[in-house]
Amino acid sequence: MASPSGGSSSNNTSSERKLTRDTSLDSHARFNLSPVPSVEDDEDDGVGHETHQGLTRINQDDSGEEVDLTGSGPSGGTTTVTLYDKNDGISSPPPSRHQEQVTNVTYVVRKHYENFETIDWLKDLMRNRIRHRNTRAHRRDGWKKRFAFWFDTWSGWICVLLVGVSAGLVAGFVDIGAKWMSHWRTGICAPAFWLNREQCCWGSRHVEFDDVHNEICEYWKSWSDLFGFNELSASAWFLQYFMFIFWSVVYAAFIVVLVVGSAPYASGSGIPEIKTILSGFIMYGYLGKWTFIIKSIGMIFATSAGLIVGKEGPFVHISCCCGNLFSKLFPKYGQNEARKREILSAAAATGVSVAFGAPIGGILFSLEEISYYFPYKTLWRTFFCCMIGALVVRTINPYGNGHEIQFPVEYNVPWATFEVVPFIGLGALGGLWGTLFIKTNIRWLKYKKTSRIGQYPRAEVILLTIITALVCFPNHYLRLTMPELIRRLVGQCHVDDHMDLCDYEREIPIGTASAKLYAAVAGPGIHRALWQLLWALIVQITLVIFTIGTKVPSGLIIPSISIGAIAGRIIGIITEQIAYRNQHLAILRHECGVSNEHCVTPGLYAVVGACAFLGGVSRMTVSLVVIMSEVTGGLSYIVPLMVAALTAKWVGDAFGEGIYEENVKLSGYPYLENRESYRLTRKAGEAIVDKRTGEVRPLICIVQDGMTIYQIDKLIRQHPHSIYPVVLSTDFPCIVGQIQRRDLLAVLKSRKTQLTYEQSKPVLNRKISVVSMSNLLNKSGQPSSLGMRRASLALQASRVLQLHKLVDRAPILVTDQTPMEAVIDMFRKLGCRQLFVTKNGRLQGILTRKDIIRLMHEANVSEKMEH
C-alpha cells in the first residue's frame, strides 16, 4: 500500500499572480477522503443557497439524469478525495482554516468507457432506471417533455425496425451481387451484362443443362465464345481456365487490400467478437461505419473469388454494425452500453434471419449461442426485428425462387426407421470433422502469429486464391458456388433432370412428368458424380482449414453446410443402393419391400449431413435444427435433424469446445462462459493467494487521508490498474470505496496543466467552485478547451480540493470464506468487473474477471488431467 509523506509548500502572496505548475505544491497538496460538508455547513460559511442550486443543476448530465449514485443527500456526507496544502504546518487543517482556498470539483459518472474495457452492468442499468424515472416524472411539464417521454418509450421498437430494414436491404444487395460476380468467372450475358447466368437464360426458348445442371442458352456467352474459340478445343478449355483464375485473383486482391488497409476488423466472421462484445467488452471501431461498408462489399468479392468461405456468418457482424449505428440516434441506447447490447442481441438474430430466411432460428441462435444478457422484453423486439428482416428479403427475392427459403426441399417422402443408424453415423462424422477442423485451424492460426506468413496477409490471400482456383476448375461441382452446390445436393431428382446425380438405369418406363420415380440401379453418371464429389469433399476440407482466419470476410457456416451436404449425399446414395439390392432382408422388407418406390432419399442425407457437420463445428443444437428446418422447408425431417445435431455435439464435446469459444481464447478476449459448470472447491480467500509464493499478492491501495498528489501520480503510473480500492489507513485496511483510474488521471491532468494568466482580481469563487464533467468533457468524450481551462484554474487556484463523486462507496464485497462457485455466479449474473475479498473487515485482495477466467481454465485443465 502507498504510505503518506510530508514536506513544505510555497506561498503566492501577490494579487496579480501567474499560475504555473509548482512541483512543491504537488508534493504537499494532499488527498483526503472525508465527508463533504452538508448544505447547512455551507450556509454557515457564507455560501448562498443559489450556489448550492447551481451545484445541483450542474450535477446532472446532458440527458437530465441524476448522477448521485452514492446515496448521499443534503443531510448526509459523501466520501470524497480532498487535496489540501498545509501552509501553516498543520497536519490536518480544520475546514474553517482554509475556507478561502477550497474548490469542490464535482465529477459525474462517465458514460464513455475506454477501449478494450469491460462495462459495469450494474451501474449502467441503474443509471438507465434513474434516467427513465426522471423522464417519466417530467412528462406532464409540457408537450415537449411528453413527446420526449413517448419517443423514449417507443425508441426500442423504432430502432429494431430500422435494423431489420437495413439488414434485409444489405442481405439482398450482397446475395444478388455475389451471384452475379461469381458467374463472371465463367462467362457473361451478352444482351445484358448485369444479369447472372440463370437470369440471362430466362428469356431463351432453347435452354439446356449440363452435367451439373448449369443453364446453357444462346444468350450466355463463355469467355471462349467471346474470343472466337471452338468450345470443344483444348485452347478454349485453357482460356476458360485462365479467365477463371484471373477473375478469382482480381476479386481476392481487391478485397484483401481494402480490408488490410482500411478496415482490419472487417476480416473473419465476427461471431467470436460479437459474443465477447455482448458479454460487456468494449471494442471501439469493430461495429463502426467503415467496418460495415467494407465488410458488406468484401463478402461479395470474397465469395465471388471462389474461396471456401461463406457470407452468412458475417451477416451477424453486419447486422450488429447496423444496430450500433442506429442505436446512436436514441440516447436511451446510444449513451448506455448495457442497454445497447439489447439492440445488438436483436441485430445478431436478424443477421441469421436475413442470411438464411430463418427468423425463428435466428432468435434461438442469438439466445443459445450469442447473447449474454437477454431480458424478456428483448425477445419480442428480436422477434419483430427478425420478422422485418425476413419480409424485406422476401420482397427483394435474391434467390429467384419467389420466397425467402435458400435451399428448398420439394419432397415429402417419409423416412424409414432403419435410417436412424446412418443418421447417427453422419452425426458422429460431423463431430469428428468439427474436432479435426478446430484443432488444425487453431494450430495453423497460432503458427501464423509466430511465423513470417502472418506478416504478409495480402500475399497469403492471393496465393490461396490461386491454389483454390487451380484445384477447383477441373471439378464441375467445385466450379459452382457453394450455395448452388448445396441446392443441387439437397434436391430431389425429377423426371426431366439429366445431371449425373440423377442418372439411374430404370427398367420401368416413365409415362408422364408427374409419375413417381422408382428405385433403380445407379448408372454411370452417378458413379462419375460420386468420384467427383469425393474429390470435392477432400478439397473443401483441406482448403477451409487454411482459408478461415485470413484477412478477408470469411464465414464458416456455409462451408460446413457444403462439406456436410457432400458427405451426406455420398452416404445417401450408398445407403439407397444397399437398400435397393437387399430388399429381402428382414430389416428392409417392411420399409422397402412393399413397392418398388423410393424408401431412401439421398437428398435427405445431404440435409442431415449439413446439420451434423455444422453442429460439429459450432456445437449448436436447438437453434441449428430450427435453422435447417427453415432453410430447407422440410418440417417432416425434424427428428433426423435432432438425432444428427445431438450426436455431433456429444462427439465434439468429448474432444473440446466449439470453434467460437476456441477463437475467443486464441484472441485472449475476457469472455466469461455463462453456461458451463465448474467444480471449484476452493474459497475466495484461497483464490487470491499467489501459487508461487503461497502468500497473498500485495495490494495497491489509496489511503483515505494524507496522500500527496505526487504519491498518487507515482502510484497510478507505476501500477496502471483500472480501479483502486480506498482504505481507511495502512494499519486498518478497511475498504471504504473504489476509485477509477481514468477519473484520477483527469484530475491530475487538470492539476498539472501549465496555464499562465494575469488578472487584477480573481474571477473564480474561491469559496466553492464546481466544475462538472459535462463542462470538462464535450459530448464526444474529448476535453473541451473552455471546460479544461475552468477546471485547471479551479484546481490550481486552491489549496483544498474536494473531488465529489470520485469515490464509489458501493463496492461489491465477499468474505474470504465465500465459495468460488458463488463468486463465479456473481460475476455471471451481476456482470461484476471486480470483487473485493475481505477478512474480519480488512481488505485481503481483489478478484477480477480475468482472474475468474484463469481459474476456470485451470479447473478445466485439472479436470481433463484427472480423466
Coordinates of C-alpha atoms in Angstrom, one line a residue, residues 58 144 148 170 273 284 346 453 660 685 702 769 785 792:
I58 CA -24.6 21.1 -12.8
K144 CA -42.0 18.7 -25.5
A148 CA -39.7 13.1 -25.3
V170 CA -27.8 -5.3 -47.3
E273 CA -16.0 -10.9 -31.3
Y284 CA -14.4 0.7 -30.5
A346 CA -31.7 -8.4 -31.7
I453 CA 3.4 -16.0 -43.1
Y660 CA -16.3 -19.8 -31.5
G685 CA -9.5 -16.3 0.2
I702 CA -5.2 4.5 -1.9
S769 CA -16.2 26.4 -7.5
S785 CA -10.9 23.9 -24.2
S792 CA -7.4 24.0 -14.5

